[in-house]
Each structure stands twice: as structure tokens, then as C-alpha cells.
PDB file of C-alpha atoms in Angstrom:
ATOM      1  CA  MET A   1      17.863  22.018   2.150  1.00 70.00           C
ATOM      2  CA  ALA A   2      15.162  22.690  -0.415  1.00 89.00           C
ATOM      3  CA  THR A   3      11.945  20.727  -0.193  1.00 95.00           C
ATOM      4  CA  LEU A   4       8.990  20.520  -2.564  1.00 96.00           C
ATOM      5  CA  THR A   5       5.857  20.789  -0.446  1.00 95.00           C
ATOM      6  CA  ARG A   6       3.364  22.006  -3.053  1.00 94.00           C
ATOM      7  CA  THR A   7       3.047  22.076  -6.821  1.00 96.00           C
ATOM      8  CA  ASP A   8       0.899  24.217  -9.075  1.00 96.00           C
ATOM      9  CA  PHE A   9       1.332  22.900 -12.604  1.00 96.00           C
ATOM     10  CA  ASN A  10      -0.888  23.532 -15.587  1.00 95.00           C
ATOM     11  CA  PHE A  11      -0.251  20.685 -18.008  1.00 94.00           C
ATOM     12  CA  PRO A  12      -1.541  20.629 -21.602  1.00 93.00           C
ATOM     13  CA  GLY A  13      -4.948  18.989 -21.548  1.00 94.00           C
ATOM     14  CA  GLN A  14      -5.233  19.293 -17.778  1.00 96.00           C
ATOM     15  CA  THR A  15      -8.775  18.884 -16.465  1.00 95.00           C
ATOM     16  CA  GLY A  16      -8.256  19.033 -12.710  1.00 95.00           C
ATOM     17  CA  VAL A  17      -5.928  18.671  -9.740  1.00 97.00           C
ATOM     18  CA  TYR A  18      -6.237  17.088  -6.304  1.00 95.00           C
ATOM     19  CA  HIS A  19      -3.828  17.940  -3.476  1.00 95.00           C
ATOM     20  CA  GLY A  20      -3.697  14.944  -1.148  1.00 92.00           C
ATOM     21  CA  LYS A  21      -1.829  14.481   2.101  1.00 91.00           C
ATOM     22  CA  VAL A  22       1.435  13.647   0.328  1.00 92.00           C
ATOM     23  CA  ARG A  23       0.754  13.653  -3.421  1.00 94.00           C
ATOM     24  CA  ASP A  24      -0.511  16.222  -5.902  1.00 97.00           C
ATOM     25  CA  VAL A  25      -2.531  14.415  -8.565  1.00 97.00           C
ATOM     26  CA  TYR A  26      -3.232  16.044 -11.944  1.00 97.00           C
ATOM     27  CA  SER A  27      -5.867  14.744 -14.362  1.00 97.00           C
ATOM     28  CA  VAL A  28      -4.982  15.131 -18.026  1.00 96.00           C
ATOM     29  CA  ASP A  29      -6.028  13.825 -21.448  1.00 91.00           C
ATOM     30  CA  GLY A  30      -9.750  14.018 -20.793  1.00 88.00           C
ATOM     31  CA  ASN A  31      -9.334  12.413 -17.360  1.00 85.00           C
ATOM     32  CA  ASN A  32      -7.788   9.342 -18.987  1.00 94.00           C
ATOM     33  CA  LEU A  33      -4.360   9.827 -17.387  1.00 97.00           C
ATOM     34  CA  LEU A  34      -3.020  10.861 -13.991  1.00 97.00           C
ATOM     35  CA  VAL A  35       0.217  12.718 -13.322  1.00 97.00           C
ATOM     36  CA  MET A  36       1.063  11.969  -9.698  1.00 97.00           C
ATOM     37  CA  VAL A  37       3.714  14.103  -7.964  1.00 97.00           C
ATOM     38  CA  ALA A  38       5.091  12.718  -4.689  1.00 96.00           C
ATOM     39  CA  THR A  39       5.932  15.842  -2.685  1.00 97.00           C
ATOM     40  CA  ASP A  40       8.172  16.137   0.367  1.00 97.00           C
ATOM     41  CA  ARG A  41       5.131  16.702   2.615  1.00 95.00           C
ATOM     42  CA  ILE A  42       4.843  14.585   5.742  1.00 92.00           C
ATOM     43  CA  SER A  43       1.485  13.442   7.061  1.00 89.00           C
ATOM     44  CA  ALA A  44       1.134  11.876  10.506  1.00 87.00           C
ATOM     45  CA  PHE A  45      -2.232  10.808  11.911  1.00 84.00           C
ATOM     46  CA  ASP A  46      -3.979  12.771   9.129  1.00 83.00           C
ATOM     47  CA  VAL A  47      -2.127  15.994   9.995  1.00 91.00           C
ATOM     48  CA  ILE A  48       0.171  17.533   7.378  1.00 92.00           C
ATOM     49  CA  LEU A  49       3.259  18.761   9.204  1.00 93.00           C
ATOM     50  CA  PRO A  50       4.488  22.310   8.539  1.00 92.00           C
ATOM     51  CA  LYS A  51       7.861  21.308   7.089  1.00 93.00           C
ATOM     52  CA  GLY A  52       8.760  18.674   4.526  1.00 95.00           C
ATOM     53  CA  ILE A  53      11.703  16.274   4.493  1.00 95.00           C
ATOM     54  CA  PRO A  54      14.290  16.701   1.709  1.00 95.00           C
ATOM     55  CA  PHE A  55      14.188  13.889  -0.898  1.00 95.00           C
ATOM     56  CA  LYS A  56      11.252  12.172   0.830  1.00 95.00           C
ATOM     57  CA  GLY A  57       9.088  12.439  -2.293  1.00 96.00           C
ATOM     58  CA  GLN A  58      11.577  10.949  -4.693  1.00 96.00           C
ATOM     59  CA  VAL A  59      12.524   8.135  -2.313  1.00 96.00           C
ATOM     60  CA  LEU A  60       8.844   7.258  -1.848  1.00 95.00           C
ATOM     61  CA  ASN A  61       8.088   7.461  -5.563  1.00 97.00           C
ATOM     62  CA  GLN A  62      11.130   5.435  -6.617  1.00 97.00           C
ATOM     63  CA  ILE A  63      10.399   2.677  -4.087  1.00 97.00           C
ATOM     64  CA  ALA A  64       6.847   2.477  -5.430  1.00 96.00           C
ATOM     65  CA  THR A  65       8.130   2.391  -9.023  1.00 97.00           C
ATOM     66  CA  TYR A  66      10.616  -0.351  -8.145  1.00 97.00           C
ATOM     67  CA  PHE A  67       7.936  -2.605  -6.700  1.00 98.00           C
ATOM     68  CA  LEU A  68       5.351  -1.873  -9.402  1.00 98.00           C
ATOM     69  CA  GLU A  69       7.921  -2.900 -12.013  1.00 98.00           C
ATOM     70  CA  ALA A  70       8.935  -5.959  -9.987  1.00 98.00           C
ATOM     71  CA  THR A  71       5.354  -7.240  -9.717  1.00 98.00           C
ATOM     72  CA  ALA A  72       3.997  -6.328 -13.165  1.00 98.00           C
ATOM     73  CA  ASP A  73       4.322  -9.978 -14.214  1.00 98.00           C
ATOM     74  CA  LEU A  74       1.888 -10.944 -11.433  1.00 98.00           C
ATOM     75  CA  VAL A  75      -0.683  -8.157 -11.481  1.00 97.00           C
ATOM     76  CA  PRO A  76      -1.523  -5.468 -14.073  1.00 98.00           C
ATOM     77  CA  ASN A  77      -0.998  -1.998 -12.606  1.00 98.00           C
ATOM     78  CA  TRP A  78      -1.809   1.606 -13.429  1.00 98.00           C
ATOM     79  CA  ARG A  79       1.759   2.869 -14.022  1.00 98.00           C
ATOM     80  CA  LEU A  80       2.905   3.920 -17.499  1.00 97.00           C
ATOM     81  CA  ALA A  81       6.097   5.912 -16.862  1.00 97.00           C
ATOM     82  CA  THR A  82       8.271   7.608 -14.237  1.00 97.00           C
ATOM     83  CA  PRO A  83       9.538  10.707 -16.093  1.00 97.00           C
ATOM     84  CA  ASP A  84      11.044  12.256 -12.952  1.00 97.00           C
ATOM     85  CA  PRO A  85      12.129  10.786  -9.591  1.00 97.00           C
ATOM     86  CA  MET A  86       9.123  12.468  -7.956  1.00 97.00           C
ATOM     87  CA  VAL A  87       6.568  11.799 -10.708  1.00 98.00           C
ATOM     88  CA  THR A  88       4.593   8.807 -11.939  1.00 98.00           C
ATOM     89  CA  VAL A  89       2.222   8.930 -14.916  1.00 98.00           C
ATOM     90  CA  GLY A  90      -0.414   6.284 -15.352  1.00 97.00           C
ATOM     91  CA  TYR A  91      -3.955   5.340 -16.254  1.00 97.00           C
ATOM     92  CA  ARG A  92      -6.908   6.634 -14.282  1.00 96.00           C
ATOM     93  CA  CYS A  93      -8.936   3.720 -12.919  1.00 96.00           C
ATOM     94  CA  GLU A  94     -12.227   3.680 -11.064  1.00 94.00           C
ATOM     95  CA  GLY A  95     -11.130   2.736  -7.568  1.00 93.00           C
ATOM     96  CA  PHE A  96     -12.825   0.129  -5.409  1.00 93.00           C
ATOM     97  CA  PRO A  97     -13.741   1.623  -1.995  1.00 91.00           C
ATOM     98  CA  VAL A  98     -11.675  -0.887  -0.036  1.00 93.00           C
ATOM     99  CA  GLU A  99      -8.108  -1.307   1.126  1.00 93.00           C
ATOM    100  CA  MET A 100      -6.921  -4.897   0.911  1.00 96.00           C
ATOM    101  CA  ILE A 101      -4.893  -5.190   4.109  1.00 95.00           C
ATOM    102  CA  ILE A 102      -2.880  -8.390   4.436  1.00 97.00           C
ATOM    103  CA  ARG A 103      -1.114  -9.386   7.626  1.00 97.00           C
ATOM    104  CA  GLY A 104       1.644 -11.932   8.129  1.00 98.00           C
ATOM    105  CA  TYR A 105       2.096 -11.266  11.850  1.00 98.00           C
ATOM    106  CA  LEU A 106      -0.118 -10.444  14.825  1.00 97.00           C
ATOM    107  CA  THR A 107       0.827  -6.846  15.548  1.00 96.00           C
ATOM    108  CA  GLY A 108      -0.529  -3.301  15.551  1.00 93.00           C
ATOM    109  CA  SER A 109      -4.299  -2.899  15.592  1.00 92.00           C
ATOM    110  CA  ALA A 110      -4.809  -6.643  15.059  1.00 94.00           C
ATOM    111  CA  TRP A 111      -2.861  -7.374  18.240  1.00 96.00           C
ATOM    112  CA  ARG A 112      -4.805  -4.751  20.190  1.00 95.00           C
ATOM    113  CA  GLU A 113      -8.097  -6.372  19.172  1.00 94.00           C
ATOM    114  CA  TYR A 114      -6.736  -9.841  19.938  1.00 96.00           C
ATOM    115  CA  ALA A 115      -5.441  -8.742  23.359  1.00 96.00           C
ATOM    116  CA  ALA A 116      -8.916  -7.335  24.089  1.00 96.00           C
ATOM    117  CA  GLY A 117     -10.416 -10.785  23.490  1.00 96.00           C
ATOM    118  CA  ALA A 118     -11.254 -10.854  19.782  1.00 94.00           C
ATOM    119  CA  ARG A 119     -10.668 -14.210  18.120  1.00 94.00           C
ATOM    120  CA  GLU A 120     -11.961 -13.247  14.704  1.00 92.00           C
ATOM    121  CA  LEU A 121     -10.815 -10.480  12.358  1.00 90.00           C
ATOM    122  CA  CYS A 122     -12.919  -9.706   9.287  1.00 88.00           C
ATOM    123  CA  GLY A 123     -14.355 -13.207   9.377  1.00 89.00           C
ATOM    124  CA  VAL A 124     -10.946 -14.880   9.845  1.00 91.00           C
ATOM    125  CA  LYS A 125     -10.853 -17.055  12.974  1.00 93.00           C
ATOM    126  CA  LEU A 126      -7.684 -16.813  15.065  1.00 94.00           C
ATOM    127  CA  PRO A 127      -6.329 -19.473  17.439  1.00 92.00           C
ATOM    128  CA  ASP A 128      -6.033 -18.934  21.190  1.00 95.00           C
ATOM    129  CA  GLY A 129      -2.653 -18.449  22.799  1.00 96.00           C
ATOM    130  CA  MET A 130      -0.999 -16.223  20.198  1.00 97.00           C
ATOM    131  CA  ARG A 131       1.527 -13.606  21.317  1.00 96.00           C
ATOM    132  CA  GLU A 132       2.264 -10.117  20.061  1.00 96.00           C
ATOM    133  CA  ASN A 133       4.353 -10.095  16.850  1.00 97.00           C
ATOM    134  CA  GLU A 134       3.819 -13.834  16.306  1.00 97.00           C
ATOM    135  CA  ARG A 135       3.650 -15.069  12.733  1.00 97.00           C
ATOM    136  CA  PHE A 136       0.285 -16.318  11.496  1.00 96.00           C
ATOM    137  CA  PRO A 137       0.240 -19.846  10.082  1.00 93.00           C
ATOM    138  CA  GLU A 138      -0.879 -18.224   6.818  1.00 94.00           C
ATOM    139  CA  PRO A 139      -1.195 -14.514   5.998  1.00 97.00           C
ATOM    140  CA  ILE A 140      -4.702 -13.198   6.649  1.00 96.00           C
ATOM    141  CA  ILE A 141      -6.615 -10.579   4.647  1.00 95.00           C
ATOM    142  CA  THR A 142      -8.538  -7.991   6.682  1.00 93.00           C
ATOM    143  CA  PRO A 143     -10.049  -5.522   4.201  1.00 92.00           C
ATOM    144  CA  THR A 144     -11.279  -2.139   5.322  1.00 89.00           C
ATOM    145  CA  THR A 145     -13.534   0.335   3.561  1.00 86.00           C
ATOM    146  CA  LYS A 146     -12.072   3.611   2.324  1.00 76.00           C
ATOM    147  CA  ALA A 147     -13.426   7.051   3.051  1.00 64.00           C
ATOM    148  CA  ALA A 148     -15.155   8.306  -0.071  1.00 58.00           C
ATOM    149  CA  GLU A 149     -13.165  10.810  -2.127  1.00 53.00           C
ATOM    150  CA  GLY A 150     -14.538  11.332  -5.566  1.00 46.00           C
ATOM    151  CA  HIS A 151     -16.070   8.372  -7.365  1.00 48.00           C
ATOM    152  CA  ASP A 152     -15.365   4.818  -6.298  1.00 46.00           C
ATOM    153  CA  GLU A 153     -16.395   1.718  -8.167  1.00 53.00           C
ATOM    154  CA  ASN A 154     -18.717  -0.592  -6.247  1.00 51.00           C
ATOM    155  CA  ILE A 155     -17.603  -4.184  -5.848  1.00 55.00           C
ATOM    156  CA  SER A 156     -20.725  -5.531  -7.441  1.00 56.00           C
ATOM    157  CA  ARG A 157     -19.373  -8.842  -8.656  1.00 66.00           C
ATOM    158  CA  GLU A 158     -18.077 -11.598  -6.439  1.00 84.00           C
ATOM    159  CA  GLU A 159     -15.406 -12.473  -9.018  1.00 88.00           C
ATOM    160  CA  ASP A 160     -13.931  -8.957  -8.735  1.00 92.00           C
ATOM    161  CA  TYR A 161     -13.336  -9.431  -5.032  1.00 93.00           C
ATOM    162  CA  LYS A 162     -11.937 -12.929  -5.557  1.00 95.00           C
ATOM    163  CA  GLN A 163      -9.518 -11.502  -8.111  1.00 96.00           C
ATOM    164  CA  MET A 164      -8.451  -8.824  -5.633  1.00 97.00           C
ATOM    165  CA  GLU A 165      -7.818 -11.480  -2.997  1.00 96.00           C
ATOM    166  CA  GLU A 166      -5.742 -13.575  -5.402  1.00 97.00           C
ATOM    167  CA  TYR A 167      -3.709 -10.541  -6.443  1.00 98.00           C
ATOM    168  CA  THR A 168      -3.237  -9.513  -2.797  1.00 98.00           C
ATOM    169  CA  ARG A 169      -1.799 -12.897  -1.836  1.00 98.00           C
ATOM    170  CA  ALA A 170       0.463 -13.013  -4.894  1.00 98.00           C
ATOM    171  CA  LEU A 171       1.790  -9.498  -4.260  1.00 98.00           C
ATOM    172  CA  PHE A 172       2.405 -10.201  -0.578  1.00 98.00           C
ATOM    173  CA  ALA A 173       4.282 -13.400  -1.394  1.00 98.00           C
ATOM    174  CA  ARG A 174       6.514 -11.535  -3.859  1.00 98.00           C
ATOM    175  CA  GLY A 175       7.027  -8.659  -1.430  1.00 98.00           C
ATOM    176  CA  THR A 176       7.915 -11.095   1.352  1.00 98.00           C
ATOM    177  CA  GLU A 177      10.480 -12.787  -0.864  1.00 98.00           C
ATOM    178  CA  MET A 178      12.037  -9.483  -1.918  1.00 98.00           C
ATOM    179  CA  ALA A 179      12.155  -8.247   1.691  1.00 98.00           C
ATOM    180  CA  ARG A 180      13.855 -11.459   2.827  1.00 98.00           C
ATOM    181  CA  GLU A 181      16.634 -10.895   0.292  1.00 98.00           C
ATOM    182  CA  LYS A 182      17.334  -7.543   2.027  1.00 97.00           C
ATOM    183  CA  GLY A 183      17.259  -8.900   5.567  1.00 98.00           C
ATOM    184  CA  LEU A 184      13.728  -7.688   6.253  1.00 98.00           C
ATOM    185  CA  ILE A 185      10.357  -9.171   7.156  1.00 98.00           C
ATOM    186  CA  LEU A 186       7.284  -7.752   5.406  1.00 98.00           C
ATOM    187  CA  VAL A 187       4.903  -7.775   8.364  1.00 98.00           C
ATOM    188  CA  ASP A 188       1.762  -6.286   6.867  1.00 98.00           C
ATOM    189  CA  THR A 189       0.755  -3.993   4.046  1.00 98.00           C
ATOM    190  CA  LYS A 190      -2.200  -2.775   2.024  1.00 97.00           C
ATOM    191  CA  TYR A 191      -3.074  -2.764  -1.653  1.00 97.00           C
ATOM    192  CA  GLU A 192      -5.648  -0.749  -3.548  1.00 97.00           C
ATOM    193  CA  PHE A 193      -7.348  -1.793  -6.747  1.00 97.00           C
ATOM    194  CA  GLY A 194      -9.516  -0.236  -9.391  1.00 96.00           C
ATOM    195  CA  LYS A 195     -11.116  -1.163 -12.666  1.00 95.00           C
ATOM    196  CA  ARG A 196     -10.205  -0.193 -16.207  1.00 95.00           C
ATOM    197  CA  ASP A 197     -11.711  -1.629 -19.383  1.00 94.00           C
ATOM    198  CA  GLY A 198     -13.475  -4.293 -17.320  1.00 94.00           C
ATOM    199  CA  LYS A 199     -10.260  -5.531 -15.662  1.00 96.00           C
ATOM    200  CA  VAL A 200      -9.105  -5.334 -12.047  1.00 97.00           C
ATOM    201  CA  ILE A 201      -5.967  -3.165 -11.881  1.00 97.00           C
ATOM    202  CA  LEU A 202      -3.485  -2.488  -9.053  1.00 98.00           C
ATOM    203  CA  ILE A 203      -3.397   1.247  -8.270  1.00 96.00           C
ATOM    204  CA  ASP A 204      -1.458   3.572  -5.955  1.00 91.00           C
ATOM    205  CA  GLU A 205       1.864   2.647  -4.315  1.00 93.00           C
ATOM    206  CA  ILE A 206       2.931  -0.726  -2.919  1.00 96.00           C
ATOM    207  CA  HIS A 207       5.448  -1.972  -0.353  1.00 97.00           C
ATOM    208  CA  THR A 208       6.601   1.518   0.647  1.00 94.00           C
ATOM    209  CA  PRO A 209       7.163   2.644   4.262  1.00 88.00           C
ATOM    210  CA  ASP A 210       3.970   4.710   3.898  1.00 85.00           C
ATOM    211  CA  SER A 211       1.860   1.613   3.257  1.00 91.00           C
ATOM    212  CA  SER A 212       3.764  -1.249   4.906  1.00 96.00           C
ATOM    213  CA  ARG A 213       5.294  -2.413   8.157  1.00 97.00           C
ATOM    214  CA  TYR A 214       8.689  -4.112   8.187  1.00 98.00           C
ATOM    215  CA  PHE A 215      10.764  -5.867  10.854  1.00 97.00           C
ATOM    216  CA  TYR A 216      14.486  -6.550  10.718  1.00 97.00           C
ATOM    217  CA  ALA A 217      14.888 -10.289  10.189  1.00 98.00           C
ATOM    218  CA  GLU A 218      18.103 -10.443  12.208  1.00 97.00           C
ATOM    219  CA  GLY A 219      17.239 -10.820  15.892  1.00 97.00           C
ATOM    220  CA  TYR A 220      13.493 -11.232  15.348  1.00 98.00           C
ATOM    221  CA  GLU A 221      13.275 -14.809  16.651  1.00 97.00           C
ATOM    222  CA  GLU A 222      15.432 -14.081  19.681  1.00 97.00           C
ATOM    223  CA  ARG A 223      13.513 -10.946  20.607  1.00 96.00           C
ATOM    224  CA  PHE A 224      10.156 -12.639  20.053  1.00 96.00           C
ATOM    225  CA  GLU A 225      11.088 -15.546  22.319  1.00 95.00           C
ATOM    226  CA  LYS A 226      12.111 -13.090  25.052  1.00 95.00           C
ATOM    227  CA  GLY A 227       8.928 -11.053  24.645  1.00 92.00           C
ATOM    228  CA  LEU A 228      10.845  -7.943  23.604  1.00 92.00           C
ATOM    229  CA  PRO A 229       9.514  -5.254  21.225  1.00 89.00           C
TER     230      PRO A 229
END
């Protein structure tokens, strides 16, 4: 089956292009807009695999579009239009060099640190006696800095970070609710933000399998009680 693993467009008003691990991002309109093409490339542990997966790009892009539309009432985001299943067009924002990771359950790297004796993650104190895959009393935010690619906006104002935290909690609550309706648990995810016209804006994708971890709700309690994966 045909896959799209690379694009080489030349749009009117194009000023540049960046080929990422999965997406090809074109700058147009004097760098004011981005045309983001979700290809069928697969990246695992920062290695781009030699073959793509058919329809992967459009599935990824349409999931992201679905959730950006479903949360636009909570948080302003960068998206303007989805003219093709594999393409999103939106505003360029100056990104903050941080990923706002929010965790509802003790799993993955957080569990590995906890099992090694850590009782604090990014300044958040954790109780003793927790088990792998156990739900936190309240979701915790464990931000991480991003590797620099191009220009990132510094988080120079405390209110910017507070706004990002508020948006992160609101988005996670909405995502959790939407996952529950489909028989899923949104375990953890990450959000990225930027700034445009002095306002904090949600950028990139949200709640996709590339940026989030999900459990099946059915059987979770039983498996957790038995200590099963």
C-alpha cells in the first residue's frame, strides 16, 4: 500500500520548511502561518524507521484535529483549518521550551523513579506505599525542558507558567472525560504551549497515541489488584 514518507512542496509565499521525525512543517505568509503535513513516517526512540505505515499520518492528524476542536472552548489553540486529512494549517507561535507533562497514574518513568526511592517528582511530593499503575489522588504536573530547535520563547513571567498549568489541568480533565466515554483511561500526556499576540496558546497535537498513554478501563481494577501489567 502507498505511504507518504516525505513531501517537497513549494507553496505560494513559502519561506522555509522543516522535516521533523513525523511531520513536514512549511512556513508561509511571512512566517505567520504553518502548514503541517503529518506523514506516514514512524519514529521510535528518535530513530525514523525505513518504512512508513499506510494511513498513519491521516489518523494521527485527524485525532489531533478532533481533540483541538473539542477543547477550543477551554484553551485557545494554533489551528485554523484542516484542508486535507494529513494537513493542518495554523498560526505560528513562539514556543515555550517546556513540555507540560501531566500524570494521572504512577507508571512509566515516574514509576521507575519511585521504585528507585524517589518520593518527589518535579517538586511534587508523593506518598509512600504506592504501587505501579496506581492512580494519584490528584493528577500531577511534571514539566520537562525541550531540546532547542529554532527559537523558543522564554517563560519570563510567572503568570505565563500559571496559565499553562491551568490550561494543562483543564485539558487533562476534558481528555479524561472523553476517554472514559470510549472505555479508556487517559493515563498521562503532554501539552506544548507558545505565545502569540501576548497570549498563551496551545500548540502541536494533543491526546494522540504519539503524545499520550491510555489504559483500557475494563479490567483495570481487577488487574491492578492482582499486580498484573
